[in-house]
PDB file of C-alpha atoms in Angstrom:
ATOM      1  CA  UNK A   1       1.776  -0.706  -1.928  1.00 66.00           C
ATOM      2  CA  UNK A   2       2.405   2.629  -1.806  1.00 90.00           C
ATOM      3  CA  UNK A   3      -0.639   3.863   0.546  1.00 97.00           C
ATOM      4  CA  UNK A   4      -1.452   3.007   4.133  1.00 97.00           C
ATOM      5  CA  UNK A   5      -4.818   2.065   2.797  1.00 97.00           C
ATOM      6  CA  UNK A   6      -3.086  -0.407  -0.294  1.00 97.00           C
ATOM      7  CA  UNK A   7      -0.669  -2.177   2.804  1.00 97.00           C
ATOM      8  CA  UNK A   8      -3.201  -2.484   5.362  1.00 97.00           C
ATOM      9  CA  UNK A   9      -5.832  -3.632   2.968  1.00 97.00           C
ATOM     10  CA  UNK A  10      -3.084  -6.300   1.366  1.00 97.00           C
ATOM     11  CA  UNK A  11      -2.935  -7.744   5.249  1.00 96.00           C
ATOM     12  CA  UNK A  12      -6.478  -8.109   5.964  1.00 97.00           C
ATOM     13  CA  UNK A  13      -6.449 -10.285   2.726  1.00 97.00           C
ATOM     14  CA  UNK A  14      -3.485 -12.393   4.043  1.00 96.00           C
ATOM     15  CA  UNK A  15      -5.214 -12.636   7.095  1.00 97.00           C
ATOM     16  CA  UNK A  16      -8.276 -13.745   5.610  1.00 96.00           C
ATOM     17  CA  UNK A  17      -6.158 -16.533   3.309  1.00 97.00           C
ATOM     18  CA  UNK A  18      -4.399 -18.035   6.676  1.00 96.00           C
ATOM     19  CA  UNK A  19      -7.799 -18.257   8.795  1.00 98.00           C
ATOM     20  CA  UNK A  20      -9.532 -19.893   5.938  1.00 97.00           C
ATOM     21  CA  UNK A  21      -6.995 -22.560   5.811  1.00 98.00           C
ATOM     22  CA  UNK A  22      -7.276 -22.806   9.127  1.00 98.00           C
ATOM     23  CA  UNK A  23     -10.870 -23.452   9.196  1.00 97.00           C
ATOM     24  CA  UNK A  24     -10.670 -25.927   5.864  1.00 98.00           C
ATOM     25  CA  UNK A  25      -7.869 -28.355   7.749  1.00 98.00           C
ATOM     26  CA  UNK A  26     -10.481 -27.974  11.232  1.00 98.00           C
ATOM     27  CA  UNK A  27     -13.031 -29.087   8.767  1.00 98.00           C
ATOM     28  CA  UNK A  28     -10.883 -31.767   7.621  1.00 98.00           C
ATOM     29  CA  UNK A  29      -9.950 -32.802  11.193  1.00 98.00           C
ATOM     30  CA  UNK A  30      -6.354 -31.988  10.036  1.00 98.00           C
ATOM     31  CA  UNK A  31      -5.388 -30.930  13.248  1.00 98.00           C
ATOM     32  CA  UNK A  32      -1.919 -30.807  12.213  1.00 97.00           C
ATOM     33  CA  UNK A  33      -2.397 -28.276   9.101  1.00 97.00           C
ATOM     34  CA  UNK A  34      -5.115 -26.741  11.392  1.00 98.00           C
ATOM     35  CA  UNK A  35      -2.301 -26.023  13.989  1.00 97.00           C
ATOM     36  CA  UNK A  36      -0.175 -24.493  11.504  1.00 97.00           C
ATOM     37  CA  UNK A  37      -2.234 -22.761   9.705  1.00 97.00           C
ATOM     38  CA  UNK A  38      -3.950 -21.818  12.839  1.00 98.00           C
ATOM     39  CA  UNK A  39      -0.228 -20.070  14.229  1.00 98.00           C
ATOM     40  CA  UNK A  40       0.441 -18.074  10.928  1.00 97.00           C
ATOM     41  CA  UNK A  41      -3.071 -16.054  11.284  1.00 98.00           C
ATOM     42  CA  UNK A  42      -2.915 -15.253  14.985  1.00 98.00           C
ATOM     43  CA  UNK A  43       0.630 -14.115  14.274  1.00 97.00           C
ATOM     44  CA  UNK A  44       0.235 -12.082  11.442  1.00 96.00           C
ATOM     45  CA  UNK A  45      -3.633 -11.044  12.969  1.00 97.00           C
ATOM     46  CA  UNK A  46      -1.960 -10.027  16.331  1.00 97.00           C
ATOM     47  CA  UNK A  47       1.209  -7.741  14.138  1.00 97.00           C
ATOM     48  CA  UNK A  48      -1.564  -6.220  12.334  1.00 98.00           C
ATOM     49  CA  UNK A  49      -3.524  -4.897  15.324  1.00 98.00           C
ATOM     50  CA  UNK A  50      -0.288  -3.572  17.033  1.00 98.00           C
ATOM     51  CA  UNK A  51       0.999  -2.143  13.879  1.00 98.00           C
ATOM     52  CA  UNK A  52      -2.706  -0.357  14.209  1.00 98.00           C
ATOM     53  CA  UNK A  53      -2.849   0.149  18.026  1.00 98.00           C
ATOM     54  CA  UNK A  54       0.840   1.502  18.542  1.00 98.00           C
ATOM     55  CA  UNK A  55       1.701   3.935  15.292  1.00 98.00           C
ATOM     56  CA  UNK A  56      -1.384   4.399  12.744  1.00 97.00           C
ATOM     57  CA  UNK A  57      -4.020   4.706  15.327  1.00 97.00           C
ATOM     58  CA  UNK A  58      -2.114   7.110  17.355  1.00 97.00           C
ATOM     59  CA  UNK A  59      -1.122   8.975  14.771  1.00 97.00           C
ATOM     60  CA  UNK A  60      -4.273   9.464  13.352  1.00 97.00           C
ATOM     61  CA  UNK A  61      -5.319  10.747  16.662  1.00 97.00           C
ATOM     62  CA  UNK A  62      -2.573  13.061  16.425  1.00 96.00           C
ATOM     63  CA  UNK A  63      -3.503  14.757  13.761  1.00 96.00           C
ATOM     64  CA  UNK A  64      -6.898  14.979  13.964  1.00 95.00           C
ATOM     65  CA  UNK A  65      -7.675  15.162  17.248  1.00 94.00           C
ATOM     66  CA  UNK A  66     -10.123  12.638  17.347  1.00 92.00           C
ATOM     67  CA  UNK A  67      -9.282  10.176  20.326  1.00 89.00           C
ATOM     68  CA  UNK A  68     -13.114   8.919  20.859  1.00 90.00           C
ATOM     69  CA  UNK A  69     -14.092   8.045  17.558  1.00 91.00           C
ATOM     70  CA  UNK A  70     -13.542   5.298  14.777  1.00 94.00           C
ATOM     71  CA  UNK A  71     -10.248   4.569  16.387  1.00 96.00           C
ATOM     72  CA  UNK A  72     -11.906   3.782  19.708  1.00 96.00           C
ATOM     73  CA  UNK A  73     -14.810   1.807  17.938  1.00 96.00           C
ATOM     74  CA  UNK A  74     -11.569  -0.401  16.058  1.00 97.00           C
ATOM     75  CA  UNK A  75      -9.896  -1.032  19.478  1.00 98.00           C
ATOM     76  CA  UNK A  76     -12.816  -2.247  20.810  1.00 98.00           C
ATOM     77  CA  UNK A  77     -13.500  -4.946  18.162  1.00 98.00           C
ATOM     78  CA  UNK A  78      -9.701  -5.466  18.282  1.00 98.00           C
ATOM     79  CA  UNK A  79     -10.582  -6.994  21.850  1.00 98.00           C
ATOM     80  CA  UNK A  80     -13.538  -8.588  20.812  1.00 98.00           C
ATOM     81  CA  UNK A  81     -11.386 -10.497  18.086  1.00 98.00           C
ATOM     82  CA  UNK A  82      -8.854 -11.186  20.784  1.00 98.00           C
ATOM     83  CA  UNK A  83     -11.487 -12.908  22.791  1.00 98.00           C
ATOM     84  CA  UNK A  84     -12.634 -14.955  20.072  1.00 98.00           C
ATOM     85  CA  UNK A  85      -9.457 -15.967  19.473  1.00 98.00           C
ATOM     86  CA  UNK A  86      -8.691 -17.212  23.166  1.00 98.00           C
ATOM     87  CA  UNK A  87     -11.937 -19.172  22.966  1.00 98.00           C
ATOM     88  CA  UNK A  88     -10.905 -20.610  19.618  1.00 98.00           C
ATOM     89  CA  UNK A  89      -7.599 -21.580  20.803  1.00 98.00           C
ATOM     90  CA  UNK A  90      -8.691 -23.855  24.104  1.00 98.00           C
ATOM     91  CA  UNK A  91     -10.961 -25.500  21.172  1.00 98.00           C
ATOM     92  CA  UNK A  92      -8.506 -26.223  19.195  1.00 98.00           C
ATOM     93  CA  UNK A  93      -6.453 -27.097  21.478  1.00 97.00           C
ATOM     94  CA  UNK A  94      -8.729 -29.722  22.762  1.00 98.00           C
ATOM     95  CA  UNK A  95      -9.557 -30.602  18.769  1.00 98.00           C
ATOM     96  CA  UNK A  96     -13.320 -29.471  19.404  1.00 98.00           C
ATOM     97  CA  UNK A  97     -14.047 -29.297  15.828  1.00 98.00           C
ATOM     98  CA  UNK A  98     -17.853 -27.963  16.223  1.00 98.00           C
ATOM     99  CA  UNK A  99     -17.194 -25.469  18.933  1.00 98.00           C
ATOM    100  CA  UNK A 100     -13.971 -24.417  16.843  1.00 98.00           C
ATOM    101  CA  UNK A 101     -15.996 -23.483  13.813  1.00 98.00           C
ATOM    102  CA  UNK A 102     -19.232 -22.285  15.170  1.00 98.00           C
ATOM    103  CA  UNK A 103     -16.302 -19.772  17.202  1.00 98.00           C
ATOM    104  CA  UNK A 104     -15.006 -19.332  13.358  1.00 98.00           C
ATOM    105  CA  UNK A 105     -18.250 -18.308  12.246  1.00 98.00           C
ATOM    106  CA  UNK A 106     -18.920 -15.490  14.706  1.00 98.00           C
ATOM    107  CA  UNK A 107     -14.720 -13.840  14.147  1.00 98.00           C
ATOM    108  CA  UNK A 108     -15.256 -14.317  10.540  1.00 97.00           C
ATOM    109  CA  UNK A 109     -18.277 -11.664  10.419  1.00 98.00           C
ATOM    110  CA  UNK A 110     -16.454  -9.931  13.018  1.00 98.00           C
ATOM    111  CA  UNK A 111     -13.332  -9.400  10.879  1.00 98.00           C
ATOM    112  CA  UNK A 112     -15.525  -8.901   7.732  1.00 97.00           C
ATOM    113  CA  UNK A 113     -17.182  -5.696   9.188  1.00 98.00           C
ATOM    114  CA  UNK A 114     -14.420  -4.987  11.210  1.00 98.00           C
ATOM    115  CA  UNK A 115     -12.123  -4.703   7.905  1.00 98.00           C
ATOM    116  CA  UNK A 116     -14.714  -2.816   5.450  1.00 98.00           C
ATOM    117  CA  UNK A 117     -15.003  -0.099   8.165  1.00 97.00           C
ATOM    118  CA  UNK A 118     -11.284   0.094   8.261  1.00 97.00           C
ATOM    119  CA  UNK A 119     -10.763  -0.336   3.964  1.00 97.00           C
ATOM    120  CA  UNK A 120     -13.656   2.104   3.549  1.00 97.00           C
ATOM    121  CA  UNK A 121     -13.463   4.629   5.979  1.00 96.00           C
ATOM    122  CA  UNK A 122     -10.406   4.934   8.592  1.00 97.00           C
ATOM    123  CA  UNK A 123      -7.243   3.742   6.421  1.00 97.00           C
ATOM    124  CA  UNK A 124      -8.867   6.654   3.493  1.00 97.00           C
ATOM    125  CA  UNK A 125      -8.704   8.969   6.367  1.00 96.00           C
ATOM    126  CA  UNK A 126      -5.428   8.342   7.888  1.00 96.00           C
ATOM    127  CA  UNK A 127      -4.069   8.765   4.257  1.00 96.00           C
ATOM    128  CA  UNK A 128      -5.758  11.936   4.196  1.00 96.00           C
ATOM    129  CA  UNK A 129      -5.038  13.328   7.414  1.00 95.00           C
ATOM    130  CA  UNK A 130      -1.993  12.577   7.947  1.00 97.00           C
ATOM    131  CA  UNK A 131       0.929  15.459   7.142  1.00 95.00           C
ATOM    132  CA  UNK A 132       3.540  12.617   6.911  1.00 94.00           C
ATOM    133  CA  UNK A 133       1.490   9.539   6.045  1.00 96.00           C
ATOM    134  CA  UNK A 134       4.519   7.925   3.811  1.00 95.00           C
ATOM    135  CA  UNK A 135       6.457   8.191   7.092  1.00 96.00           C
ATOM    136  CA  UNK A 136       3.662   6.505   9.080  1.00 97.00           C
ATOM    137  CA  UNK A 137       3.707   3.881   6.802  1.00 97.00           C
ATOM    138  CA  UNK A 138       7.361   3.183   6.756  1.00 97.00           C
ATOM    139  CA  UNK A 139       6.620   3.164  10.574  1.00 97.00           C
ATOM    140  CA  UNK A 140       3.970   0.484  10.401  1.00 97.00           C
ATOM    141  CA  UNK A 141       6.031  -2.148   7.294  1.00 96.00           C
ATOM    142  CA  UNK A 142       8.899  -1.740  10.346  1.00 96.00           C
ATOM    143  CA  UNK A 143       6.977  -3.229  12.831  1.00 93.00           C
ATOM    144  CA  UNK A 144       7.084  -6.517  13.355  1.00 74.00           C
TER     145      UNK A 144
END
């Protein structure tokens, strides 16, 4: 994973692995597993949308100049996720299996266009863009 678009792509896909556990051991009623599984996405979900927000995003405003465009659109489905997310935990929380996945339904479309946006258009253009993209990167595998 040499690229920003290679690493970034490679999380969405762990991402993507985690919640879909997550929603098999809710379907289950394997609230434990659910729980678990549950914790690793939001963890590695909420990493991956700093590692965006604080050091790619930026610096792809940096260099192009462009403040008000795809990375404003991303931040703003960021939040929308974020939402989800809150609503998702109360219901699992409260082991609300229906509410849970009918939540999981709506993030998991979310995240789907969300991420082909990102694979198909911004993380090719940050790569592009950016003078020092291979330092960018080292910037974004050292945030945790």
């Amino acid at each position: 994973m040499h690229t920003i678009p290679d690493f970034m792509t490679a999380q969405h896909r762990h991402c993507d692995d985690s919640f879909i556990a997550a929603e098999s051991a809710v379907s289950a009623t394997n609230w434990t597993e659910a729980a678990s599984q549950w914790l690793i996405f939001t963890t590695d979900l909420k990493t991956h949308l700093e590692q965006e927000e604080n050091i790619l995003f930026p610096a792809f405003e940096q260099a192009t100049g462009m403040t008000m465009g795809p990375t404003q659109v991303m931040r703003a489905e960021h939040a929308q996720m974020r939402q989800l997310i809150a609503e998702m935990n109360q219901q699992l929380s409260s082991q609300n299996k229906d509410e849970f996945l009918g939540l999981s339904e709506t993030l998991m479309i979310l995240m789907q266009q969300h991420n082909m946006k990102e694979e198909q258009m911004l993380y090719p253009m940050t790569q592009a863009h950016l003078p020092d993209a291979d330092t960018v990167l080292k910037q974004v595998k050292a945030y945790s």
